[in-house]
PDB file of C-alpha atoms in Angstrom:
ATOM      1  CA  GLN A   1     141.818 127.369 109.072  1.00 80.00           C
ATOM      2  CA  ALA A   2     140.762 129.276 112.069  1.00 81.00           C
ATOM      3  CA  ILE A   3     142.917 128.791 115.150  1.00 85.00           C
ATOM      4  CA  CYS A   4     141.511 131.116 117.960  1.00 84.00           C
ATOM      5  CA  GLU A   5     140.481 134.661 118.441  1.00 85.00           C
ATOM      6  CA  TYR A   6     143.007 137.344 119.542  1.00 91.00           C
ATOM      7  CA  GLY A   7     140.593 138.508 122.312  1.00 89.00           C
ATOM      8  CA  GLY A   8     140.829 140.486 125.529  1.00 92.00           C
ATOM      9  CA  PRO A   9     139.355 143.622 127.155  1.00 94.00           C
ATOM     10  CA  ARG A  10     138.864 146.561 124.668  1.00 94.00           C
ATOM     11  CA  LEU A  11     139.691 150.107 125.274  1.00 95.00           C
ATOM     12  CA  PRO A  12     139.822 153.469 123.468  1.00 94.00           C
ATOM     13  CA  LEU A  13     143.512 154.339 122.266  1.00 91.00           C
ATOM     14  CA  PRO A  14     143.924 157.136 124.681  1.00 92.00           C
ATOM     15  CA  LEU A  15     143.573 154.641 127.582  1.00 92.00           C
ATOM     16  CA  GLN A  16     146.631 152.829 126.542  1.00 90.00           C
ATOM     17  CA  THR A  17     148.985 153.979 129.273  1.00 86.00           C
ATOM     18  CA  ARG A  18     151.130 151.002 129.927  1.00 82.00           C
ATOM     19  CA  ASP A  19     153.053 148.095 128.199  1.00 71.00           C
ATOM     20  CA  GLY A  20     152.092 147.716 124.380  1.00 74.00           C
ATOM     21  CA  LYS A  21     153.568 144.213 123.767  1.00 81.00           C
ATOM     22  CA  TYR A  22     150.149 142.491 123.587  1.00 89.00           C
ATOM     23  CA  VAL A  23     148.131 145.434 122.321  1.00 90.00           C
ATOM     24  CA  LEU A  24     146.399 145.047 118.991  1.00 89.00           C
ATOM     25  CA  GLN A  25     144.494 147.942 117.373  1.00 88.00           C
ATOM     26  CA  LEU A  26     141.452 147.001 115.613  1.00 88.00           C
ATOM     27  CA  PRO A  27     141.594 147.854 111.921  1.00 85.00           C
ATOM     28  CA  ARG A  28     139.831 151.210 110.858  1.00 84.00           C
ATOM     29  CA  THR A  29     138.974 152.063 114.528  1.00 88.00           C
ATOM     30  CA  ARG A  30     140.487 153.892 117.523  1.00 91.00           C
ATOM     31  CA  VAL A  31     139.973 150.945 119.899  1.00 92.00           C
ATOM     32  CA  PHE A  32     142.606 148.387 120.897  1.00 93.00           C
ATOM     33  CA  VAL A  33     142.489 144.671 122.268  1.00 94.00           C
ATOM     34  CA  ASP A  34     144.528 144.603 125.447  1.00 94.00           C
ATOM     35  CA  GLY A  35     145.664 140.932 124.999  1.00 92.00           C
ATOM     36  CA  ASN A  36     147.594 140.721 128.404  1.00 92.00           C
ATOM     37  CA  CYS A  37     145.203 143.064 130.367  1.00 92.00           C
ATOM     38  CA  ASP A  38     148.158 145.498 131.009  1.00 92.00           C
ATOM     39  CA  ASN A  39     146.065 148.559 130.602  1.00 94.00           C
ATOM     40  CA  VAL A  40     142.694 147.642 132.287  1.00 93.00           C
ATOM     41  CA  PRO A  41     141.510 150.723 134.272  1.00 92.00           C
ATOM     42  CA  GLY A  42     140.999 149.035 137.574  1.00 90.00           C
ATOM     43  CA  GLU A  43     142.321 146.368 139.931  1.00 89.00           C
ATOM     44  CA  TYR A  44     140.656 143.206 138.463  1.00 91.00           C
ATOM     45  CA  SER A  45     141.921 140.174 136.544  1.00 87.00           C
ATOM     46  CA  LEU A  46     140.594 138.655 133.184  1.00 90.00           C
ATOM     47  CA  PRO A  47     141.269 135.431 131.447  1.00 86.00           C
ATOM     48  CA  ARG A  48     143.996 135.430 128.713  1.00 87.00           C
ATOM     49  CA  HIS A  49     143.314 134.243 125.170  1.00 85.00           C
ATOM     50  CA  ALA A  50     145.717 131.604 123.911  1.00 86.00           C
ATOM     51  CA  ALA A  51     146.720 133.902 120.949  1.00 90.00           C
ATOM     52  CA  ILE A  52     148.946 136.075 122.922  1.00 91.00           C
ATOM     53  CA  PHE A  53     151.378 133.206 123.326  1.00 90.00           C
ATOM     54  CA  ALA A  54     152.078 133.112 119.477  1.00 91.00           C
ATOM     55  CA  ASN A  55     155.472 134.287 118.941  1.00 89.00           C
ATOM     56  CA  HIS A  56     156.876 136.518 116.053  1.00 88.00           C
ATOM     57  CA  SER A  57     158.455 135.296 112.874  1.00 89.00           C
ATOM     58  CA  ALA A  58     159.409 137.124 109.660  1.00 85.00           C
ATOM     59  CA  THR A  59     158.443 133.843 107.874  1.00 89.00           C
ATOM     60  CA  PRO A  60     155.244 132.857 109.882  1.00 92.00           C
ATOM     61  CA  ASN A  61     152.772 130.035 109.356  1.00 93.00           C
ATOM     62  CA  ALA A  62     149.876 132.024 110.716  1.00 94.00           C
ATOM     63  CA  ARG A  63     148.363 135.436 110.236  1.00 92.00           C
ATOM     64  CA  LEU A  64     145.824 137.635 111.833  1.00 91.00           C
ATOM     65  CA  GLU A  65     142.421 138.391 110.063  1.00 88.00           C
ATOM     66  CA  CYS A  66     139.729 140.816 110.858  1.00 85.00           C
ATOM     67  CA  TRP A  67     136.408 139.168 110.768  1.00 80.00           C
ATOM     68  CA  PRO A  68     133.221 141.297 110.543  1.00 73.00           C
ATOM     69  CA  ASP A  69     129.958 140.458 112.454  1.00 65.00           C
ATOM     70  CA  LEU A  70     127.845 137.859 110.810  1.00 54.00           C
ATOM     71  CA  LEU A  71     124.543 139.301 112.116  1.00 46.00           C
ATOM     72  CA  ALA A  72     123.785 142.713 113.180  1.00 46.00           C
ATOM     73  CA  THR A  73     120.252 142.473 114.312  1.00 50.00           C
ATOM     74  CA  GLY A  74     118.304 142.516 117.864  1.00 56.00           C
ATOM     75  CA  ALA A  75     120.969 142.608 120.675  1.00 56.00           C
ATOM     76  CA  ARG A  76     123.803 143.160 118.217  1.00 74.00           C
ATOM     77  CA  GLU A  77     123.048 146.804 118.514  1.00 84.00           C
ATOM     78  CA  TYR A  78     124.872 146.654 121.949  1.00 88.00           C
ATOM     79  CA  GLU A  79     127.757 144.614 120.737  1.00 84.00           C
ATOM     80  CA  LEU A  80     131.088 145.656 119.219  1.00 83.00           C
ATOM     81  CA  SER A  81     131.698 145.298 115.461  1.00 77.00           C
ATOM     82  CA  GLY A  82     134.534 142.833 114.260  1.00 80.00           C
ATOM     83  CA  SER A  83     137.134 140.710 115.984  1.00 84.00           C
ATOM     84  CA  MET A  84     140.651 139.665 115.245  1.00 88.00           C
ATOM     85  CA  TRP A  85     141.485 135.900 114.701  1.00 88.00           C
ATOM     86  CA  LEU A  86     144.613 134.100 114.331  1.00 90.00           C
ATOM     87  CA  VAL A  87     144.468 131.863 111.219  1.00 90.00           C
ATOM     88  CA  ALA A  88     146.826 129.239 109.618  1.00 92.00           C
ATOM     89  CA  SER A  89     148.352 130.438 106.539  1.00 92.00           C
ATOM     90  CA  GLU A  90     149.900 126.946 105.841  1.00 92.00           C
ATOM     91  CA  PRO A  91     149.494 123.483 107.111  1.00 90.00           C
ATOM     92  CA  ILE A  92     150.602 123.229 110.648  1.00 89.00           C
ATOM     93  CA  ALA A  93     151.732 119.821 112.128  1.00 87.00           C
ATOM     94  CA  ALA A  94     150.535 118.771 115.558  1.00 82.00           C
ATOM     95  CA  GLY A  95     152.838 120.155 118.224  1.00 86.00           C
ATOM     96  CA  GLN A  96     154.331 122.639 115.949  1.00 90.00           C
ATOM     97  CA  GLU A  97     154.735 126.281 117.131  1.00 91.00           C
ATOM     98  CA  ILE A  98     152.363 128.934 115.838  1.00 92.00           C
ATOM     99  CA  ARG A  99     153.965 132.129 114.981  1.00 92.00           C
ATOM    100  CA  PHE A 100     152.702 135.239 113.035  1.00 91.00           C
ATOM    101  CA  ASP A 101     154.470 138.615 111.827  1.00 89.00           C
ATOM    102  CA  TYR A 102     153.970 141.037 114.588  1.00 84.00           C
ATOM    103  CA  GLU A 103     154.425 143.871 112.058  1.00 80.00           C
ATOM    104  CA  ALA A 104     152.425 142.655 109.237  1.00 79.00           C
ATOM    105  CA  GLY A 105     149.677 145.228 108.474  1.00 66.00           C
ATOM    106  CA  SER A 106     151.363 148.028 110.252  1.00 63.00           C
ATOM    107  CA  GLN A 107     151.831 151.312 108.503  1.00 58.00           C
ATOM    108  CA  ASP A 108     155.137 152.089 110.145  1.00 56.00           C
ATOM    109  CA  ARG A 109     156.263 148.469 110.745  1.00 54.00           C
ATOM    110  CA  GLU A 110     157.934 149.572 113.981  1.00 61.00           C
ATOM    111  CA  TYR A 111     156.940 146.982 116.581  1.00 64.00           C
ATOM    112  CA  TRP A 112     160.656 146.577 117.581  1.00 60.00           C
ATOM    113  CA  GLN A 113     162.482 149.413 118.931  1.00 60.00           C
ATOM    114  CA  PRO A 114     165.371 150.686 116.945  1.00 59.00           C
ATOM    115  CA  ASP A 115     167.956 149.828 119.511  1.00 61.00           C
ATOM    116  CA  ALA A 116     166.189 146.320 120.300  1.00 61.00           C
ATOM    117  CA  VAL A 117     167.692 143.060 119.556  1.00 66.00           C
ATOM    118  CA  ARG A 118     165.246 141.103 117.527  1.00 68.00           C
ATOM    119  CA  PRO A 119     164.775 137.448 118.804  1.00 69.00           C
ATOM    120  CA  LEU A 120     166.680 134.865 116.840  1.00 76.00           C
ATOM    121  CA  GLU A 121     164.172 132.433 115.313  1.00 82.00           C
ATOM    122  CA  GLY A 122     166.163 129.189 115.057  1.00 83.00           C
ATOM    123  CA  ASP A 123     164.627 126.086 113.905  1.00 86.00           C
ATOM    124  CA  TRP A 124     161.114 126.615 115.392  1.00 87.00           C
ATOM    125  CA  ARG A 125     159.640 124.847 112.487  1.00 87.00           C
ATOM    126  CA  GLY A 126     161.428 121.752 113.205  1.00 87.00           C
ATOM    127  CA  SER A 127     160.461 121.543 116.800  1.00 86.00           C
ATOM    128  CA  ARG A 128     157.385 119.603 118.195  1.00 84.00           C
ATOM    129  CA  MET A 129     155.869 119.743 121.685  1.00 82.00           C
ATOM    130  CA  PRO A 130     153.924 116.691 123.089  1.00 79.00           C
ATOM    131  CA  ARG A 131     150.015 117.226 123.404  1.00 72.00           C
ATOM    132  CA  VAL A 132     148.921 118.591 126.657  1.00 68.00           C
ATOM    133  CA  GLY A 133     145.418 119.510 127.953  1.00 66.00           C
ATOM    134  CA  PRO A 134     142.102 117.865 127.404  1.00 66.00           C
ATOM    135  CA  PRO A 135     141.372 115.430 124.501  1.00 70.00           C
ATOM    136  CA  VAL A 136     140.001 116.919 121.193  1.00 67.00           C
ATOM    137  CA  PRO A 137     136.132 116.196 121.061  1.00 67.00           C
ATOM    138  CA  ALA A 138     135.095 113.546 118.770  1.00 68.00           C
ATOM    139  CA  ASP A 139     133.114 115.809 116.657  1.00 65.00           C
ATOM    140  CA  ALA A 140     135.721 118.509 116.312  1.00 63.00           C
ATOM    141  CA  ALA A 141     136.631 119.399 112.598  1.00 64.00           C
ATOM    142  CA  PRO A 142     138.924 122.033 111.197  1.00 66.00           C
ATOM    143  CA  ALA A 143     137.127 125.416 110.764  1.00 64.00           C
ATOM    144  CA  LEU A 144     138.058 126.049 107.165  1.00 66.00           C
ATOM    145  CA  ASP A 145     137.403 129.316 105.090  1.00 69.00           C
ATOM    146  CA  VAL A 146     135.547 130.956 107.848  1.00 66.00           C
ATOM    147  CA  LEU A 147     136.137 134.599 106.707  1.00 67.00           C
ATOM    148  CA  ASP A 148     134.709 133.674 103.346  1.00 71.00           C
ATOM    149  CA  ALA A 149     131.696 132.271 104.998  1.00 67.00           C
ATOM    150  CA  ILE A 150     131.081 135.381 107.017  1.00 65.00           C
ATOM    151  CA  ARG A 151     131.453 137.531 103.948  1.00 64.00           C
ATOM    152  CA  ARG A 152     128.868 135.462 102.055  1.00 67.00           C
ATOM    153  CA  ALA A 153     126.611 135.797 104.949  1.00 62.00           C
ATOM    154  CA  ALA A 154     127.033 139.389 105.003  1.00 61.00           C
ATOM    155  CA  GLY A 155     125.613 139.679 101.528  1.00 63.00           C
ATOM    156  CA  VAL A 156     122.299 138.210 102.696  1.00 58.00           C
ATOM    157  CA  SER A 157     119.434 140.766 102.949  1.00 57.00           C
ATOM    158  CA  ARG A 158     118.217 141.757 106.442  1.00 54.00           C
ATOM    159  CA  VAL A 159     114.960 139.923 106.000  1.00 54.00           C
ATOM    160  CA  GLN A 160     116.804 136.743 105.034  1.00 57.00           C
ATOM    161  CA  ARG A 161     119.186 137.020 107.963  1.00 50.00           C
ATOM    162  CA  ARG A 162     116.670 135.854 110.383  1.00 53.00           C
ATOM    163  CA  TYR A 163     116.324 132.512 108.595  1.00 54.00           C
ATOM    164  CA  PHE A 164     120.150 132.315 107.847  1.00 51.00           C
ATOM    165  CA  VAL A 165     121.876 129.117 109.252  1.00 55.00           C
ATOM    166  CA  ALA A 166     125.517 129.761 109.874  1.00 51.00           C
ATOM    167  CA  PRO A 167     128.006 127.755 108.025  1.00 50.00           C
ATOM    168  CA  PRO A 168     129.440 124.614 109.814  1.00 47.00           C
ATOM    169  CA  ALA A 169     132.833 126.138 109.502  1.00 43.00           C
ATOM    170  CA  LEU A 170     131.776 129.238 111.463  1.00 48.00           C
ATOM    171  CA  THR A 171     129.951 127.300 113.966  1.00 43.00           C
ATOM    172  CA  ARG A 172     133.017 125.254 114.728  1.00 40.00           C
ATOM    173  CA  ALA A 173     135.220 128.163 114.939  1.00 41.00           C
ATOM    174  CA  VAL A 174     133.205 129.799 117.559  1.00 44.00           C
ATOM    175  CA  SER A 175     132.552 126.695 119.633  1.00 39.00           C
ATOM    176  CA  ARG A 176     136.083 125.650 119.764  1.00 39.00           C
ATOM    177  CA  VAL A 177     137.704 128.944 120.763  1.00 40.00           C
ATOM    178  CA  HIS A 178     137.674 127.879 124.546  1.00 40.00           C
ATOM    179  CA  LEU A 179     138.294 124.401 125.652  1.00 40.00           C
ATOM    180  CA  ALA A 180     136.005 125.091 128.578  1.00 45.00           C
ATOM    181  CA  PRO A 181     133.132 127.443 129.000  1.00 55.00           C
ATOM    182  CA  VAL A 182     133.945 130.987 130.139  1.00 73.00           C
ATOM    183  CA  THR A 183     133.001 131.323 133.707  1.00 85.00           C
ATOM    184  CA  ARG A 184     130.384 134.097 134.129  1.00 90.00           C
ATOM    185  CA  LEU A 185     131.418 136.869 136.350  1.00 93.00           C
ATOM    186  CA  PRO A 186     128.987 136.709 139.459  1.00 94.00           C
ATOM    187  CA  ALA A 187     126.324 139.488 139.561  1.00 94.00           C
ATOM    188  CA  ALA A 188     127.795 141.161 142.715  1.00 95.00           C
ATOM    189  CA  GLN A 189     131.182 141.500 141.066  1.00 95.00           C
ATOM    190  CA  ALA A 190     129.632 142.529 137.803  1.00 95.00           C
ATOM    191  CA  ASP A 191     127.771 145.349 139.814  1.00 95.00           C
ATOM    192  CA  ARG A 192     131.031 146.635 141.286  1.00 95.00           C
ATOM    193  CA  ARG A 193     132.882 146.574 137.937  1.00 96.00           C
ATOM    194  CA  LEU A 194     129.810 148.287 136.279  1.00 95.00           C
ATOM    195  CA  ARG A 195     129.924 150.941 138.702  1.00 94.00           C
ATOM    196  CA  GLU A 196     133.860 151.484 138.144  1.00 94.00           C
ATOM    197  CA  LEU A 197     133.754 151.240 134.352  1.00 95.00           C
ATOM    198  CA  ALA A 198     130.522 152.883 133.225  1.00 94.00           C
ATOM    199  CA  PRO A 199     131.759 156.300 133.864  1.00 92.00           C
ATOM    200  CA  LEU A 200     134.805 155.679 131.729  1.00 93.00           C
ATOM    201  CA  LEU A 201     133.459 153.443 128.991  1.00 94.00           C
ATOM    202  CA  ALA A 202     129.730 153.749 128.444  1.00 93.00           C
ATOM    203  CA  ARG A 203     127.802 156.429 126.780  1.00 93.00           C
ATOM    204  CA  SER A 204     124.018 157.263 126.630  1.00 91.00           C
ATOM    205  CA  ASP A 205     124.452 158.117 123.008  1.00 92.00           C
ATOM    206  CA  ASN A 206     126.081 155.078 121.645  1.00 93.00           C
ATOM    207  CA  LYS A 207     124.750 151.535 122.602  1.00 92.00           C
ATOM    208  CA  LYS A 208     127.950 150.011 121.089  1.00 91.00           C
ATOM    209  CA  THR A 209     129.872 151.335 124.122  1.00 94.00           C
ATOM    210  CA  TRP A 210     128.105 148.578 126.298  1.00 95.00           C
ATOM    211  CA  GLY A 211     129.839 146.056 124.219  1.00 92.00           C
ATOM    212  CA  LEU A 212     133.125 147.676 124.825  1.00 94.00           C
ATOM    213  CA  LEU A 213     132.334 147.618 128.638  1.00 96.00           C
ATOM    214  CA  ALA A 214     131.068 143.996 128.428  1.00 94.00           C
ATOM    215  CA  SER A 215     134.534 142.939 127.083  1.00 93.00           C
ATOM    216  CA  HIS A 216     135.760 143.502 130.697  1.00 95.00           C
ATOM    217  CA  LEU A 217     133.008 141.271 132.266  1.00 95.00           C
ATOM    218  CA  PRO A 218     133.550 137.716 131.413  1.00 91.00           C
ATOM    219  CA  GLY A 219     130.363 135.976 130.204  1.00 89.00           C
ATOM    220  CA  TRP A 220     128.187 139.021 130.038  1.00 92.00           C
ATOM    221  CA  THR A 221     126.993 140.798 126.809  1.00 89.00           C
ATOM    222  CA  GLY A 222     126.665 144.331 126.153  1.00 91.00           C
ATOM    223  CA  SER A 223     122.692 144.253 126.272  1.00 91.00           C
ATOM    224  CA  GLU A 224     122.824 142.555 129.618  1.00 92.00           C
ATOM    225  CA  CYS A 225     125.490 145.276 130.939  1.00 94.00           C
ATOM    226  CA  HIS A 226     122.904 147.920 129.822  1.00 94.00           C
ATOM    227  CA  MET A 227     119.977 146.150 131.467  1.00 94.00           C
ATOM    228  CA  ARG A 228     122.007 145.786 134.629  1.00 95.00           C
ATOM    229  CA  TRP A 229     122.799 149.330 134.792  1.00 95.00           C
ATOM    230  CA  ILE A 230     119.182 150.378 134.364  1.00 93.00           C
ATOM    231  CA  ALA A 231     118.293 147.988 137.121  1.00 93.00           C
ATOM    232  CA  MET A 232     120.709 149.831 139.484  1.00 92.00           C
ATOM    233  CA  GLY A 233     118.155 152.697 140.038  1.00 87.00           C
ATOM    234  CA  LYS A 234     114.701 153.760 139.326  1.00 80.00           C
ATOM    235  CA  SER A 235     115.932 157.040 137.879  1.00 82.00           C
ATOM    236  CA  LYS A 236     118.875 158.043 135.834  1.00 79.00           C
ATOM    237  CA  ALA A 237     120.318 160.165 138.937  1.00 81.00           C
ATOM    238  CA  GLU A 238     120.325 156.935 141.033  1.00 88.00           C
ATOM    239  CA  ARG A 239     122.490 154.949 138.405  1.00 90.00           C
ATOM    240  CA  PRO A 240     126.231 155.405 138.060  1.00 88.00           C
ATOM    241  CA  ARG A 241     127.059 158.286 135.822  1.00 91.00           C
ATOM    242  CA  LEU A 242     128.175 157.418 132.164  1.00 93.00           C
ATOM    243  CA  GLN A 243     131.026 158.819 130.346  1.00 92.00           C
ATOM    244  CA  ASP A 244     129.077 161.643 128.738  1.00 89.00           C
ATOM    245  CA  ASP A 245     127.710 162.784 132.170  1.00 89.00           C
ATOM    246  CA  GLN A 246     130.835 163.228 134.038  1.00 81.00           C
ATOM    247  CA  PRO A 247     131.952 166.581 135.790  1.00 83.00           C
ATOM    248  CA  PRO A 248     134.754 168.201 133.824  1.00 80.00           C
ATOM    249  CA  ALA A 249     138.225 167.129 134.774  1.00 76.00           C
ATOM    250  CA  ALA A 250     140.453 169.415 136.770  1.00 73.00           C
ATOM    251  CA  ASP A 251     143.725 169.558 134.872  1.00 79.00           C
ATOM    252  CA  ALA A 252     144.193 170.160 131.189  1.00 79.00           C
ATOM    253  CA  GLY A 253     145.772 166.822 130.453  1.00 80.00           C
ATOM    254  CA  SER A 254     142.831 164.927 131.924  1.00 83.00           C
ATOM    255  CA  ARG A 255     140.395 167.172 130.010  1.00 84.00           C
ATOM    256  CA  ARG A 256     142.200 166.643 126.800  1.00 86.00           C
ATOM    257  CA  GLN A 257     142.116 162.866 127.471  1.00 84.00           C
ATOM    258  CA  ASP A 258     138.434 162.813 128.356  1.00 85.00           C
ATOM    259  CA  LYS A 259     137.356 164.708 125.336  1.00 87.00           C
ATOM    260  CA  MET A 260     139.489 162.114 123.037  1.00 89.00           C
ATOM    261  CA  CYS A 261     137.840 159.121 124.748  1.00 90.00           C
ATOM    262  CA  GLY A 262     134.351 160.709 124.585  1.00 90.00           C
ATOM    263  CA  THR A 263     134.969 161.471 120.736  1.00 90.00           C
ATOM    264  CA  ILE A 264     136.086 157.719 120.201  1.00 91.00           C
ATOM    265  CA  LEU A 265     133.218 156.260 122.168  1.00 91.00           C
ATOM    266  CA  ARG A 266     130.675 158.548 120.547  1.00 90.00           C
ATOM    267  CA  THR A 267     131.469 157.473 117.155  1.00 87.00           C
ATOM    268  CA  MET A 268     132.407 153.942 117.689  1.00 84.00           C
ATOM    269  CA  GLN A 269     130.761 151.277 115.373  1.00 75.00           C
TER     270      GLN A 269
END
């Protein structure tokens, strides 16, 4: 059963400069989800997803799954591929804490520092919290076997995809992630953030980078960010420079970081 997405702004690995407690690298990529927004390259705040509040357990009741995109047509060419979801691995009682193994899937399994004291787990399975927050919608139902539904849908041909109806489990999973709609970033603030982030995250030779940038603009899609950037000037010279159109950095360390980021952004899927 799907619980919620492990979401947040996304960045290339060389830009992880601060705390890594809530950083989650996407499988088979060099991009990470900055769950607590500790590494965002600017003075702005973003909403946190509930998944970052799930604690660690060596005997968890949930796990992380990487879900591929269901559709890859039209505006999807400007969006990032794949997302990480927290999924129940066993029945979870109402009010019971949700925990997953922080080191599961890691090659070195070294989330905890060698000299760190691992937290005592205690009887967390027996604890129950009273229900808080808005009531569950009357039409809400568990989103079961969503990953299998996506994989089946991925086997449909491109021609058939335009007529494909998403499985109810998938529809419920996506619609129940947020208890309230995401507040769209106002256009004026979006423009300021585009000017700040386009030189760092967007490239002219990879449309997917606009999806990376959009993860920093709540309520905006990668396609909308690209169109907004185009509207900022009649010519390329009038618009904010992109990552592949920057003057060379002054020091060797910055040049090396720019080169690494450029390679990741250019090849990102």
